[in-house]
Each structure stands twice: as structure tokens, then as C-alpha cells.
Coordinates of C-alpha atoms in Angstrom, one line a residue:
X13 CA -14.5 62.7 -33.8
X14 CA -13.8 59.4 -32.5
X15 CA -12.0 56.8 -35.1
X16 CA -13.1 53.9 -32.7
X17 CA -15.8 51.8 -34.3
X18 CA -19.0 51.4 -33.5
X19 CA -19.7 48.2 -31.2
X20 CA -22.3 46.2 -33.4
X21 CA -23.1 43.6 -30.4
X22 CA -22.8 43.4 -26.5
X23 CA -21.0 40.3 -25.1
X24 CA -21.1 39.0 -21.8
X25 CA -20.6 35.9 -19.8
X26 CA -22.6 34.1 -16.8
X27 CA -19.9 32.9 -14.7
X28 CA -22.0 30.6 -13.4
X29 CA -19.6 28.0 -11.3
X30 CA -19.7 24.2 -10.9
X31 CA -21.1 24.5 -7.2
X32 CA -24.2 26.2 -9.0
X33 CA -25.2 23.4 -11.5
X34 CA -24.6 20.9 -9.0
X35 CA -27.2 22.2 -6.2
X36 CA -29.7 22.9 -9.5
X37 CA -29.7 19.8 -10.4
X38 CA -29.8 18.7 -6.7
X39 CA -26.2 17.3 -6.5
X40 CA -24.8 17.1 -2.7
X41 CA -21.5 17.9 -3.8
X42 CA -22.5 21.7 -4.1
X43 CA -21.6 21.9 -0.8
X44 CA -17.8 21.8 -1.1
X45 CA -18.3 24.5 -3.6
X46 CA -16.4 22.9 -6.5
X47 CA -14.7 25.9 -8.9
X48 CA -13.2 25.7 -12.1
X49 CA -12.6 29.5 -12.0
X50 CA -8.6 28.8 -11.9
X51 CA -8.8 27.0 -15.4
X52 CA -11.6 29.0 -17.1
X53 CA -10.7 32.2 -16.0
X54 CA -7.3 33.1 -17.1
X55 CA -7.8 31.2 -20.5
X56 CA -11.0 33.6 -21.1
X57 CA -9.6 36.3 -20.4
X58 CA -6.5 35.6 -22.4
X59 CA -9.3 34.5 -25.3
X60 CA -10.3 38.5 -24.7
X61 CA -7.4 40.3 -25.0
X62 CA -5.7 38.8 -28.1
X63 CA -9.0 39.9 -29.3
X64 CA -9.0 43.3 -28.0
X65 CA -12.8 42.6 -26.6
X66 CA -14.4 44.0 -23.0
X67 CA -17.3 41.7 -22.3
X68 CA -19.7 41.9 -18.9
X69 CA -19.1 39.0 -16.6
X70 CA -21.9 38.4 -14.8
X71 CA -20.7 37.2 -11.3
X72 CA -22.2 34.8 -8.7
X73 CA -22.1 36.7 -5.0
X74 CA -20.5 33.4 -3.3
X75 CA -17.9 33.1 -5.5
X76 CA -17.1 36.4 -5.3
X77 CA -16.9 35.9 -1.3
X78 CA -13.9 33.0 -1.8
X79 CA -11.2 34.5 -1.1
X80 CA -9.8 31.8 -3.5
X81 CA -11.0 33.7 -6.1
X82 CA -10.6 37.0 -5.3
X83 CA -7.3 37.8 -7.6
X84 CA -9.0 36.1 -10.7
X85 CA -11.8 38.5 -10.2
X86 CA -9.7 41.6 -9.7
X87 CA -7.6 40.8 -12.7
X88 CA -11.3 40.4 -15.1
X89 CA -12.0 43.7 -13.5
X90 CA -8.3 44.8 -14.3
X91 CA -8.6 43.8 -17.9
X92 CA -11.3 46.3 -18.2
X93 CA -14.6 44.6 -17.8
X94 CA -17.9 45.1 -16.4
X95 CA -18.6 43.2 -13.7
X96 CA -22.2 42.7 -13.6
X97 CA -24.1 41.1 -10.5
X98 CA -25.7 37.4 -10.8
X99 CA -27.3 36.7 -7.1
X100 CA -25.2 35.3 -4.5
X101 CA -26.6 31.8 -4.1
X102 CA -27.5 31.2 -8.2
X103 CA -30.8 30.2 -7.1
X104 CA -32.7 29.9 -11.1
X105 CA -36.1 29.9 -9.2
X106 CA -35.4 33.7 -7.4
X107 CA -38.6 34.9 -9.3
X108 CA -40.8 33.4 -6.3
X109 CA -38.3 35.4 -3.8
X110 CA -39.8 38.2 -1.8
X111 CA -38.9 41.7 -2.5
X112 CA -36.9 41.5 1.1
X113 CA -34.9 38.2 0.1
X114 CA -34.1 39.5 -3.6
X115 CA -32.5 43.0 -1.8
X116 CA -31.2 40.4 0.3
X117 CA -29.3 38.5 -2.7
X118 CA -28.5 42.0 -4.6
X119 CA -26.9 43.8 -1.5
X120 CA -24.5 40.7 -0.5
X121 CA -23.3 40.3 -4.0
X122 CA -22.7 44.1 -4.5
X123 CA -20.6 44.3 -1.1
X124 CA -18.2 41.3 -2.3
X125 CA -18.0 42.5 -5.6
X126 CA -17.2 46.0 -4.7
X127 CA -14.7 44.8 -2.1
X128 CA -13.1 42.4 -4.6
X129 CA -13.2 44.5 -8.2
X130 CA -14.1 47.9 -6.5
X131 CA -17.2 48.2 -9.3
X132 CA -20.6 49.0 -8.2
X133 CA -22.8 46.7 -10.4
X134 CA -24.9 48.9 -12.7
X135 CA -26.3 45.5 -14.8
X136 CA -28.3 42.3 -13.4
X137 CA -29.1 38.9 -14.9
X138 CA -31.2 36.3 -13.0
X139 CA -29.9 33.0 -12.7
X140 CA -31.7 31.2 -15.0
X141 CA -32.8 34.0 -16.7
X142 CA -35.7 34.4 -13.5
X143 CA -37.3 37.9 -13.2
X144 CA -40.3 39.1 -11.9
X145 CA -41.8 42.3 -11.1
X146 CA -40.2 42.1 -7.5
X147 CA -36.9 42.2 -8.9
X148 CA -37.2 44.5 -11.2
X149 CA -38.7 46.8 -8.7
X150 CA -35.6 46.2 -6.4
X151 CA -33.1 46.5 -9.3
X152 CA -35.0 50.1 -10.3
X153 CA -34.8 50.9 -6.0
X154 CA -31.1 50.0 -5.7
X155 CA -29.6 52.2 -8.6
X156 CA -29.5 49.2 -11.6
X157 CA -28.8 51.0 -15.0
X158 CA -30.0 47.5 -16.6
X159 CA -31.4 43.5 -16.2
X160 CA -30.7 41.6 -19.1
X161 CA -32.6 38.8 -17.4
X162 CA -34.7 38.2 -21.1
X163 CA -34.2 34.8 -22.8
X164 CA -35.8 35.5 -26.3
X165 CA -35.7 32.0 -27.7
X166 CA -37.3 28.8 -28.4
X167 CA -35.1 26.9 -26.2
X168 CA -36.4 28.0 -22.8
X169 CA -39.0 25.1 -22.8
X170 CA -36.3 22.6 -24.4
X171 CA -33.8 24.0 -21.9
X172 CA -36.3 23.2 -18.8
X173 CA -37.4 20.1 -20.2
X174 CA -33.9 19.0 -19.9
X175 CA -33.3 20.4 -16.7
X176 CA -36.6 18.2 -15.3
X177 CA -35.2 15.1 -16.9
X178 CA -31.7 15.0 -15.4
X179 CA -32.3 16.8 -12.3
X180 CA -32.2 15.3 -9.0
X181 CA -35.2 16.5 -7.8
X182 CA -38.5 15.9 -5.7
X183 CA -42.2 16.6 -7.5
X184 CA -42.7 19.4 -5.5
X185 CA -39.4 20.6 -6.2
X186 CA -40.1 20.0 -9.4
X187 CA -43.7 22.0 -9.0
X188 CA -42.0 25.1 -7.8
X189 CA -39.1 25.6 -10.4
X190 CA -41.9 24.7 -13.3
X191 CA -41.3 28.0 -14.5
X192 CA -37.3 27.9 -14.9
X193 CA -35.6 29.2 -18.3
X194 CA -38.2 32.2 -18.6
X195 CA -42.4 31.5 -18.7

């Protein structure tokens, strides 16, 4: 009989990186892929471990690819955490991908991953909380235990007006992301 506790709640983190806000919004300065992994990183998982606490870090594929990053990642792994996969490119409007380019985004964020923490991502969440049918049809063909894409709160439509409001963006642009921050 086990004298561990009971979890009562499941943590997890988007590591969703500067770079990524930056293109959402429209921001050239993407580009240089701007990181503040090295600062966040080691204070979080300090934060975790004086706490005792395993969370799921939900992990963007091209930042898994820097090699800049790669010993951060292997010492959340280290520490005992799930490393869950996020897309590669952080692209919020992945819900109007193709089955082909969503297979596309899981399989090049599971090879970095498993070459830089050596887990096999068994949990998904769209950036920007997308999902569609398509992905979730991918997810259930490539082996995924879970998605945990769901939003279930008021704030998506706050969360999106926001986004149109300070975002850098063209109408159409603006016409094909209408559905960011779940429907």
C-alpha cells in the first residue's frame, strides 16, 4: 500500500518562447528566434523542486532543435518531467492544417524531443489551444495517450479580442486566425 498521496491536480507548462509571440503577433523579430529559456528555465525548475512537484512541459519543436537549448531541456527531463509535444513552429491557427502538415508538425517535434530528453511524447496541446478533428485523428494515428488542447473558460473570446487588437496583422490574416483561443 502506497503512503504517497493522491495527486488532487495535474500541472503543466506551455513553454511557449519569445520567438513564438513575436511571429503571432506579426513581429519581424521572430526571426532571430529570441529565447528567454536560460533565465526562465533553471528558475522554474528550481521553483519545482523545493516543492517536490513533476509538472508536463509542453515543448515547442524549434526550440527543441537549438542546440542552445538542448541541456536546459535535458535537465527538465532529468528533473523528472513529462515532456509533452507543442508543434514545432507554435503556429495558434494549426486547426486549418492538413492532416499531412499536422503529422508533419508532430513528427519533427517528436524527433528533437526524443533526441534531446530521450522521451517519446505521449500528451499534445495545440498552440493556442487549436484542435480539430484532423489533429486529433493524427494524435490517435501516431500513438498520443492524450491532447489537453481544451480551454474551458470565458476568456477565450477576451483572449482573441486582445490578440486582434494588438496584433500586427493584415484583415485576411486576421480572417483566417478568427477562430484563435478555442471556437
Amino acid at each position: 500500500m502506497s503512503t504517497q498521496p493522491k495527486p488532487i491536480a495535474s500541472l503543466s507548462l506551455d513553454l511557449d518562447n519569445k520567438w513564438s509571440y513575436l511571429k503571432t503577433h506579426g513581429d519581424a523579430a521572430w526571426q532571430s528566434l529570441p529565447s528567454y529559456f536560460p533565465l526562465l528555465l533553471p528558475r522554474v525548475l528550481d521553483f519545482l523542486a523545493a516543492r517536490q512537484l513533476t509538472i508536463t512541459f509542453f515543448v515547442v519543436g524549434q526550440d527543441a532543435a537549438m542546440h542552445s537549448h538542448a541541456e536546459l531541456l535535458r535537465a527538465v527531463s532529468a528533473a523528472g518531467h513529462e515532456i509533452g509535444n507543442h508543434s514545432f513552429h507554435h503556429e495558434p491557427w494549426l486547426h486549418l492544417y492538413s492532416e499531412a502538415q499536422i503529422n508533419n508538425e508532430l513528427a519533427q517535434t517528436e524527433e528533437y524531443l526524443i533526441g534531446v530528453t530521450g522521451q517519446k511524447p505521449v500528451g499534445f496541446r495545440g498552440p493556442g489551444y487549436s484542435c480539430s478533428e484532423a489533429t486529433l485523428r493524427v494524435l490517435a494515428h501516431r500513438g498520443y495517450r492524450y491532447d489537453a488542447s481544451t480551454l474551458p473558460t470565458f476568456i477565450g473570446p477576451l483572449a482573441r479580442l486582445y490578440y486582434f487588437m494588438n496584433a500586427r496583422l493584415s484583415a485576411a490574416e486576421k480572417a483566417e486566425r478568427s477562430k484563435l483561443f478555442g471556437t
